[in-house]
Coordinates of C-alpha atoms in Angstrom, one line a residue:
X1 CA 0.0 0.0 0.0
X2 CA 1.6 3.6 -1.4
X3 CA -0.2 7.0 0.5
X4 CA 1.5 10.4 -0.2
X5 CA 1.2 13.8 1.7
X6 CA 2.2 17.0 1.8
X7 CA 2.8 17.4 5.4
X8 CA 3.2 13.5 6.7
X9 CA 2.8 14.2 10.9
X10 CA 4.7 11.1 12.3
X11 CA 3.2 10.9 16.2
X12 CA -0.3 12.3 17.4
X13 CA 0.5 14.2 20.7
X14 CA 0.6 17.6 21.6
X15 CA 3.2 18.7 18.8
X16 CA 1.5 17.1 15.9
X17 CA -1.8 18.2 16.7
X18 CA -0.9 21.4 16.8
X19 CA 1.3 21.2 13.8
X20 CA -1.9 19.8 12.1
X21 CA -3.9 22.6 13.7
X22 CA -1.4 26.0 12.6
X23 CA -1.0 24.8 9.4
X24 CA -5.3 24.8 8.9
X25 CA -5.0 27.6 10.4
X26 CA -2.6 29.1 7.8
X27 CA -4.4 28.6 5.0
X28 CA -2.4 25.4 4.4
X29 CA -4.1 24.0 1.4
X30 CA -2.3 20.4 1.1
X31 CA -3.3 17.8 2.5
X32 CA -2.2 16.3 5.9
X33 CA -1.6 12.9 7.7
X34 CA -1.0 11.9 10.8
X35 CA 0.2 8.9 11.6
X36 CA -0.3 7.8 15.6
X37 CA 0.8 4.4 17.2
X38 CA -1.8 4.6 19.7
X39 CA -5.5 4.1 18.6
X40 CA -7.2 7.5 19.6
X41 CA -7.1 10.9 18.2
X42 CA -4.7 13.3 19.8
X43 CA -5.1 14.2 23.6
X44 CA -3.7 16.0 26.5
X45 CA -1.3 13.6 28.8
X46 CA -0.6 15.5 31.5
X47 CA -4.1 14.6 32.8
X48 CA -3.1 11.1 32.9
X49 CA -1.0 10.9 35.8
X50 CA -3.0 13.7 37.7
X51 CA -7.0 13.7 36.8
X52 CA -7.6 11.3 34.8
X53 CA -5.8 8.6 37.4
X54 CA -7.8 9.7 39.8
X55 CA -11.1 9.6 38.0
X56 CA -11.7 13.2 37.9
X57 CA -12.0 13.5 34.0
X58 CA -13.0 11.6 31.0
X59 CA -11.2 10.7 28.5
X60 CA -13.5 12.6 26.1
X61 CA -12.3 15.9 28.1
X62 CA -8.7 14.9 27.5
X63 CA -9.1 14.9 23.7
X64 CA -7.6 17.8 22.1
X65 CA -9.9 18.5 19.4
X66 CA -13.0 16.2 18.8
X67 CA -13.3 14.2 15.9
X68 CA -15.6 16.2 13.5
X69 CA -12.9 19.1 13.9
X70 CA -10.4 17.1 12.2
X71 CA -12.7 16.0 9.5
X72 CA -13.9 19.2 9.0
X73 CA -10.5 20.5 8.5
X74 CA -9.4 17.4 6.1
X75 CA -6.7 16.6 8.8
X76 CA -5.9 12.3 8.0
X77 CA -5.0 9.8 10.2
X78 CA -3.5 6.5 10.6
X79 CA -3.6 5.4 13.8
X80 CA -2.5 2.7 15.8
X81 CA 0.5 2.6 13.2
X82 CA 4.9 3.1 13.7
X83 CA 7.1 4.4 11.5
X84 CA 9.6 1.8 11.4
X85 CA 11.9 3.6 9.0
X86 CA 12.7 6.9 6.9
X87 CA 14.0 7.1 3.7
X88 CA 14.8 11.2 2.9
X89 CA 16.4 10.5 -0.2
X90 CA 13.1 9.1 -1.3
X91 CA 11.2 11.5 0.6
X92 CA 8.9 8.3 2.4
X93 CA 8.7 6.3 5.5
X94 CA 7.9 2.8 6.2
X95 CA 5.5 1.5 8.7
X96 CA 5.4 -1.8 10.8
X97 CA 2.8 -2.9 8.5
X98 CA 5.2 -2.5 5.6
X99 CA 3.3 0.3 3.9
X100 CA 5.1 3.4 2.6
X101 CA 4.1 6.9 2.7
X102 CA 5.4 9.3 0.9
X103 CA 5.8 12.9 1.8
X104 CA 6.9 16.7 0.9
X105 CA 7.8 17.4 4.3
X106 CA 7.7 14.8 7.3
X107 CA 7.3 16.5 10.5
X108 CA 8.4 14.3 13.7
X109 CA 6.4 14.4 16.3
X110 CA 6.8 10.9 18.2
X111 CA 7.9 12.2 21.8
X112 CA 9.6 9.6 23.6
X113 CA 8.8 6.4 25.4
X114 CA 9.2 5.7 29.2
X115 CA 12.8 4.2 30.4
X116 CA 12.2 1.1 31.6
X117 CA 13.8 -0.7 34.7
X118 CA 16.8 -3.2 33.8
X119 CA 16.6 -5.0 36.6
X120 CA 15.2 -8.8 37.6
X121 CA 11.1 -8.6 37.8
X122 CA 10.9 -5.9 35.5
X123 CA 8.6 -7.6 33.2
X124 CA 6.3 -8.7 35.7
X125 CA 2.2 -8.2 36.0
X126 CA 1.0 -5.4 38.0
X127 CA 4.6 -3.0 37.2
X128 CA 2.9 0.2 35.0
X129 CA 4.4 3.4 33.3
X130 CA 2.5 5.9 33.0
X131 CA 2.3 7.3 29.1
X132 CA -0.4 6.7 27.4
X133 CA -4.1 6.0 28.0
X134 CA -3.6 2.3 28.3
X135 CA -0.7 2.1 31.1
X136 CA -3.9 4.9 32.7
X137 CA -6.3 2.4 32.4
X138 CA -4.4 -1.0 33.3
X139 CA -3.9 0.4 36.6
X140 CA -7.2 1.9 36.9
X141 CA -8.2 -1.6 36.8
X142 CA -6.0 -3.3 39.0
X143 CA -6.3 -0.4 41.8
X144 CA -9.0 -2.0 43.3
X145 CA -7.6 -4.6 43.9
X146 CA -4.2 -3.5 45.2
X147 CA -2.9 -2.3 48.7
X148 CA 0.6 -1.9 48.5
X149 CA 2.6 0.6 45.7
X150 CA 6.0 1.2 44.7
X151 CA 6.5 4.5 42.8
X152 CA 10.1 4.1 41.5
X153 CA 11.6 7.5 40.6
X154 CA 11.2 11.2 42.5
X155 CA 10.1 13.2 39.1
X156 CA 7.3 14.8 38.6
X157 CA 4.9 12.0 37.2
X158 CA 6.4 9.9 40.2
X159 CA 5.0 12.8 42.3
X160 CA 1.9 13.1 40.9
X161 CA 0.9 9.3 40.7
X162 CA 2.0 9.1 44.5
X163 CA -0.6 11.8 45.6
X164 CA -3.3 10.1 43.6
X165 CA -2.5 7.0 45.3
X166 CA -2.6 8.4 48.6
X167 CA -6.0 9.9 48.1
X168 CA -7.5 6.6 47.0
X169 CA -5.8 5.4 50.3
X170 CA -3.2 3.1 49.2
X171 CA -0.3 2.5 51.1
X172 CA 2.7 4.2 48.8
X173 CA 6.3 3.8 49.3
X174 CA 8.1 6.4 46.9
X175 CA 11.7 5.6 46.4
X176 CA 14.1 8.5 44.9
X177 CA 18.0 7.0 44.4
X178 CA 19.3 10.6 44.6
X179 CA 19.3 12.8 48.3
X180 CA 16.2 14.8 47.3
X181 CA 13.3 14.6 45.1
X182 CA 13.2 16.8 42.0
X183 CA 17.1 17.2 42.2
X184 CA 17.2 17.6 37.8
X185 CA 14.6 19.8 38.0
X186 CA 14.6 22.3 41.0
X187 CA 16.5 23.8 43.9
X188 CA 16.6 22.2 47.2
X189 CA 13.3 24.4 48.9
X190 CA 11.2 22.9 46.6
X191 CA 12.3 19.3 46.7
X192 CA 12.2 20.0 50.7
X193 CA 8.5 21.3 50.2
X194 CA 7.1 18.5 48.4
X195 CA 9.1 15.6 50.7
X196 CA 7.4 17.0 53.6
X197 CA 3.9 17.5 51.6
X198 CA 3.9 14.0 50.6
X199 CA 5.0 12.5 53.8
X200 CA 2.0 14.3 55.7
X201 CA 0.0 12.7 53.3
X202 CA 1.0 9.1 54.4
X203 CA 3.5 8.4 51.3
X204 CA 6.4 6.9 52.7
X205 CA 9.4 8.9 50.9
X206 CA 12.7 7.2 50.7
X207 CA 16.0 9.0 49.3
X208 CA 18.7 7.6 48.4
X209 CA 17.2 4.5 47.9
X210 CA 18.3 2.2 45.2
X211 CA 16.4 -0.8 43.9
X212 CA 17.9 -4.8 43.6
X213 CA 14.8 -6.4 41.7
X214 CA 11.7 -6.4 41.5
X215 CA 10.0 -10.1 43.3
X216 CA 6.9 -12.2 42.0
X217 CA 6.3 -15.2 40.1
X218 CA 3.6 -14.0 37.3
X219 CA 2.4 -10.9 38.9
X220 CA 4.7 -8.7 41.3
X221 CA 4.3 -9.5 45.1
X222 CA 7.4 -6.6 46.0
X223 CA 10.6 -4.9 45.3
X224 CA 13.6 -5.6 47.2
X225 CA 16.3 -2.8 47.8
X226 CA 20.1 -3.1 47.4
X227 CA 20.1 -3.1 51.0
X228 CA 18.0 -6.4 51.1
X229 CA 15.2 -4.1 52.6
X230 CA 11.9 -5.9 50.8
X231 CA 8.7 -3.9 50.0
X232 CA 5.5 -5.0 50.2
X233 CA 4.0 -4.3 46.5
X234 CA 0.5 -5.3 44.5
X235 CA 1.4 -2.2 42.0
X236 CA 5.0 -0.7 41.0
X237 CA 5.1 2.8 39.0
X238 CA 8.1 3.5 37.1
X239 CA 8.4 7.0 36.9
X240 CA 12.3 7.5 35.8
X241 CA 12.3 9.7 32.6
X242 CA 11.5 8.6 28.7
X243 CA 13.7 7.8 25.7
X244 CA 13.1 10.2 23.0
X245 CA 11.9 7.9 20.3
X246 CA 14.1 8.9 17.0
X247 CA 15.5 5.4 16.0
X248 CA 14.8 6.0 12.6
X249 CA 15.5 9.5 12.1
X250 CA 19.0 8.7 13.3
X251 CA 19.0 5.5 11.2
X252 CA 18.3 7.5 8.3
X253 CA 21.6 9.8 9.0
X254 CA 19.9 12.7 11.1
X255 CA 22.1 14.3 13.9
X256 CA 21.3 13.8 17.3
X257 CA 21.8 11.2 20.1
X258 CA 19.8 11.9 23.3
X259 CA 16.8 13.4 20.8
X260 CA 17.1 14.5 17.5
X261 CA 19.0 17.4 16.7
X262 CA 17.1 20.6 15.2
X263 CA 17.7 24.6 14.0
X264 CA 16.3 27.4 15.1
X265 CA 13.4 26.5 12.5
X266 CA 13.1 22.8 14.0
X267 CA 15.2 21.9 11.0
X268 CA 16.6 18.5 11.3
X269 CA 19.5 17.8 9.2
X270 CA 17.8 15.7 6.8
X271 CA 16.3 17.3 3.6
X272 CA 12.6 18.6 4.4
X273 CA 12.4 16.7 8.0
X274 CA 11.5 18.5 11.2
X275 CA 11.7 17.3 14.7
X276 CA 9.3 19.0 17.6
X277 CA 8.2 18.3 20.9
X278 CA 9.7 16.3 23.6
X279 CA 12.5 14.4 21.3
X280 CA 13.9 17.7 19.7
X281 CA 17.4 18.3 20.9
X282 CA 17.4 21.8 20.3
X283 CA 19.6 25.3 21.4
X284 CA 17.8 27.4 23.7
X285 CA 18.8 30.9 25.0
X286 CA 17.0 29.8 28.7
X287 CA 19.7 27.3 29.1
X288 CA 22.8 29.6 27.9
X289 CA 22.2 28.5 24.6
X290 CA 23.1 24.7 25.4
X291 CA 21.3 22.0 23.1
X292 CA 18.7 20.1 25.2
X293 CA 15.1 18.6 25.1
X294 CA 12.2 20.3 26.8
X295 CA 9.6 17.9 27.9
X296 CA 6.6 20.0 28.1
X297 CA 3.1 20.9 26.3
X298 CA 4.6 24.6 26.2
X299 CA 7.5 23.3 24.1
X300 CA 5.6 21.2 22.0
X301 CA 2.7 23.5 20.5
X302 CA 5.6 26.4 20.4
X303 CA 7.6 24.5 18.1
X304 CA 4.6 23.0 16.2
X305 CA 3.9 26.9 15.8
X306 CA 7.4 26.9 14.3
X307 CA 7.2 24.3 11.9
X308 CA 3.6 25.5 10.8
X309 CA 4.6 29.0 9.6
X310 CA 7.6 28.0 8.2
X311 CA 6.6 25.6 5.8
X312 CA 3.9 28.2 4.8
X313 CA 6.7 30.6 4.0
X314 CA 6.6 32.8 7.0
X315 CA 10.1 33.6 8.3
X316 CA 9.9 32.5 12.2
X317 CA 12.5 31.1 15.0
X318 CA 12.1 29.0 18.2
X319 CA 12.7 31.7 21.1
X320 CA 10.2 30.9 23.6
X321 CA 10.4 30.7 27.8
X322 CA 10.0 27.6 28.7
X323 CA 6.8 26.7 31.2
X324 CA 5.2 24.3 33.1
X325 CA 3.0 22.9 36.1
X326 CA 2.5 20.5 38.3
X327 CA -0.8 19.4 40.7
X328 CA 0.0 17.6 43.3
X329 CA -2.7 17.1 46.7
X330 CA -4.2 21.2 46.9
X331 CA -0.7 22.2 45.5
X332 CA -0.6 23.8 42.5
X333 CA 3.2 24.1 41.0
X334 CA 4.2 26.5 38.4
X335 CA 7.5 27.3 36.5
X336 CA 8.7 29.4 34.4
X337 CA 12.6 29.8 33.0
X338 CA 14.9 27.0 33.0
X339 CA 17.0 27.1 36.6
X340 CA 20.0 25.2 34.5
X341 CA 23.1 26.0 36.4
X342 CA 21.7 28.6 39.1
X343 CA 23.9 29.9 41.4
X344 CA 21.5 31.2 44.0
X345 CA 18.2 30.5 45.2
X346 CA 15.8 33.0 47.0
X347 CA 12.7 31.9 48.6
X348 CA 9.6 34.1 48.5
X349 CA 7.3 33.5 51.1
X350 CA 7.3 30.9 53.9
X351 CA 7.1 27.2 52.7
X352 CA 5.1 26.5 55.8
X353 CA 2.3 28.6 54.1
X354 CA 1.7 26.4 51.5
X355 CA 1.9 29.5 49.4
X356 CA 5.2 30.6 48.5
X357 CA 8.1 31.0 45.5
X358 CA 11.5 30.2 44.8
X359 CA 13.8 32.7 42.6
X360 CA 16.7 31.3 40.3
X361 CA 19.6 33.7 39.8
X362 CA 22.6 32.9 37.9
X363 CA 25.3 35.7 38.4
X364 CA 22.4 37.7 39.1
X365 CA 20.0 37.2 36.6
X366 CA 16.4 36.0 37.5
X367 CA 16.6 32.9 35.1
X368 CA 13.7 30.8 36.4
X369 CA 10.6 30.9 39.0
X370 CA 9.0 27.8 40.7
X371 CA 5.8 29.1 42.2
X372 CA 3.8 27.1 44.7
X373 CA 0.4 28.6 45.2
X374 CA 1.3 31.8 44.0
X375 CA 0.0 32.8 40.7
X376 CA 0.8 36.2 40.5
X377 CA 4.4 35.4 41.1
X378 CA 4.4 33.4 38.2
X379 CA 2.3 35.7 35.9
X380 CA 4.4 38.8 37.2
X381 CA 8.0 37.0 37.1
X382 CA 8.0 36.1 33.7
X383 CA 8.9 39.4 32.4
X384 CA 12.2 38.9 34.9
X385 CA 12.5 35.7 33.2
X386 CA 12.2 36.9 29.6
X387 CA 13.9 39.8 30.3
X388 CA 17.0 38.3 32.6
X389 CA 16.3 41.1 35.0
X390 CA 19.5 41.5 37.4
X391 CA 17.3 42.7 41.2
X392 CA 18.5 42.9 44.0
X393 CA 18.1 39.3 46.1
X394 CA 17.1 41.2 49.1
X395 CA 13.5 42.8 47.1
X396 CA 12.8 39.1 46.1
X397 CA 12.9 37.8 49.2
X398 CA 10.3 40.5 50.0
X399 CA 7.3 38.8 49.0
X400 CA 5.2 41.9 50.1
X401 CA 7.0 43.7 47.4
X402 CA 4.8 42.5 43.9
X403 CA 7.2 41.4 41.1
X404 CA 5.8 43.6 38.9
X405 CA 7.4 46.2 40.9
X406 CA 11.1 44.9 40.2
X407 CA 10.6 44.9 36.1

């Protein structure tokens, strides 16, 4: 089976919907396919380790458009399909079921898929990622049924998955092999914040903890530490970062190695391929200019922006501050800036509040915010952010000063 298209979307998350979406919106007049390896239409995963978990939201809230919008707008799909390989010389892909497609410009839109643990037991019944829709509902379905949980890894969807957990009343052990939770992502205050926030809520929070294996016949039973420390465990959560999925981008000679390696346009270095969204290694100004990957819903539509106006001939360049959020219990988390290489941390606020913010300088810059209940600190820091506003550490530490006030 041959298809051709003029935009061939290779992953239906965040970035190719909105590639799809800006490129309708343009005026675009060829046509468009997306090709998805999971079976729905685009939709919102940050939801899945937060509301949709806990039972808050349906899946039909979580879809990004519904499905008459994409018909209406002559937007294709073929879902439940993988590229398997890329051929830019002949400007088409492969899938898994041998088909080829055929494209003018391929944009790459796969994100990445979780790391998985290498240890003995990792295969087992009853241990979950948390990804997609289906790793959601496969432990939807064995919740009731389970007690005990493991959450391996101290991230954010680790976080988040623990707090649901607690509320349904499930006894959670959280195990973090670094000294503090968070440590990639944020300053010590914060990881402090949420430690405390989580024990209070029952989790059990151990640092520095590594795991041995993970114990059970056909389903797991528990996880046993490197100590010899064993866990009681129905349900392990393996929350320890993705792989950006660019096998055969690479394979097909495109720079790159941890992600795929783009321009300022989301150019890869393949003839009329772009990369966007959580597996494009690309150089942004919030992190000194340093090639990295930004995992985030902010990132993704920004650069699907990108690509959209560019291959509708509208000169345009990646240059946006980085953002995102967290829920976590009554906590609501939000960042803005990359804190990459800070050099000094100021706390707005008292932690003990439950409503404060934490200021990244870097030779005196304000380079990021993490604001914990504190929405105007957010909405009013960004133009520090943006702007790499040098203020005086004493002012931000006055939290009855507004930020606006320091711009």
């Amino acid at each position: 089976m041959h298809e051709e298209a003029d935009v061939l979307i290779v992953g239906g998350g965040h970035a190719g919907a909105a590639c799809a979406i800006g490129l309708r919106q343009g005026k675009f007049g060829g046509s468009i396919l997306i090709v998805g390896a999971e079976p729905e239409l685009p939709y919102e995963r940050p939801p899945l380790s937060k509301e949709y978990l806990a039972g808050d939201k349906l899946f039909e809230r979580l879809l990004i458009r519904p499905e008459t919008f994409w018909a209406e707008r002559d937007v294709g799909f073929r879902l439940g399909t993988t590229v398997v390989s890329v051929d830019p010389g002949g400007h088409g892909v492969t899938t898994d079921a041998g088909d080829m497609i055929r494209y003018r410009h391929l944009v790459w839109a796969t994100g990445g898929a979780p790391r998985l643990l290498n240890c003995g037991g990792h295969h087992l019944a009853g241990v979950h990622t948390v990804r997609t829709r289906a790793d959601a509902d496969r432990m939807m379905a064995e919740l009731p049924q389970v007690e005990h949980v493991v959450v391996i890894g101290g991230g954010y969807i680790g976080l988040e998955a623990a707090a649901v957990l607690a509320k349904f009343g499930k006894k959670v052990v959280l195990l973090e092999a670094l000294d503090r939770v968070l440590a990639r992502v944020a300053g010590e205050p914060l990881s402090r914040f949420f430690e405390e926030q989580h024990r209070a809520h029952g989790v059990d929070v151990r640092l520095g903890a590594a795991v041995d294996c993970v114990l059970g016949e056909d389903r797991v039973t528990g996880v046993r530490l490197v100590d010899g420390e064993v866990l009681r465990a129905g349900m392990v959560i393996v929350g320890i970062g993705i792989v950006p999925a660019v096998e055969p981008l690479l394979a097909a000679g495109a720079e790159g190695g941890n992600g795929v390696a783009v321009d300022g346009q989301c150019r890869t270095s393949l003839p009329d391929v772009f990369a966007i969204g959580d597996c494009a290694l690309h150089a942004n100004r919030f992190a000194e200019g340093a090639r990295i990957r930004v995992e985030s819903v902010q990132n993704a539509n920004d650069q699907a922006a990108v690509v959209a106006k560019t291959i509708l001939g509208q000169p345009v360049e990646y240059d946006a501050v980085p953002w995102f959020w967290s829920n976590q219990y009554d906590i609501k988390l939000q960042t803005v800036g990359l804190s990459i290489g800070h050099d000094r941390t100021v706390v707005r606020g008292d932690p003990a509040s439950g409503s404060f913010s934490i200021v990244y300088l870097k030779q005196g810059r304000v380079i990021a915010l993490d604001c914990v209940n504190a929405v105007k600190d957010y909405v009013q820091g960004r133009k520090l952010v943006v702007e790499g506003r040098v203020v005086d550490a004493a002012r931000l530490a006055d939290a009855g000063v507004p930020l606006k006030e320091l711009g």
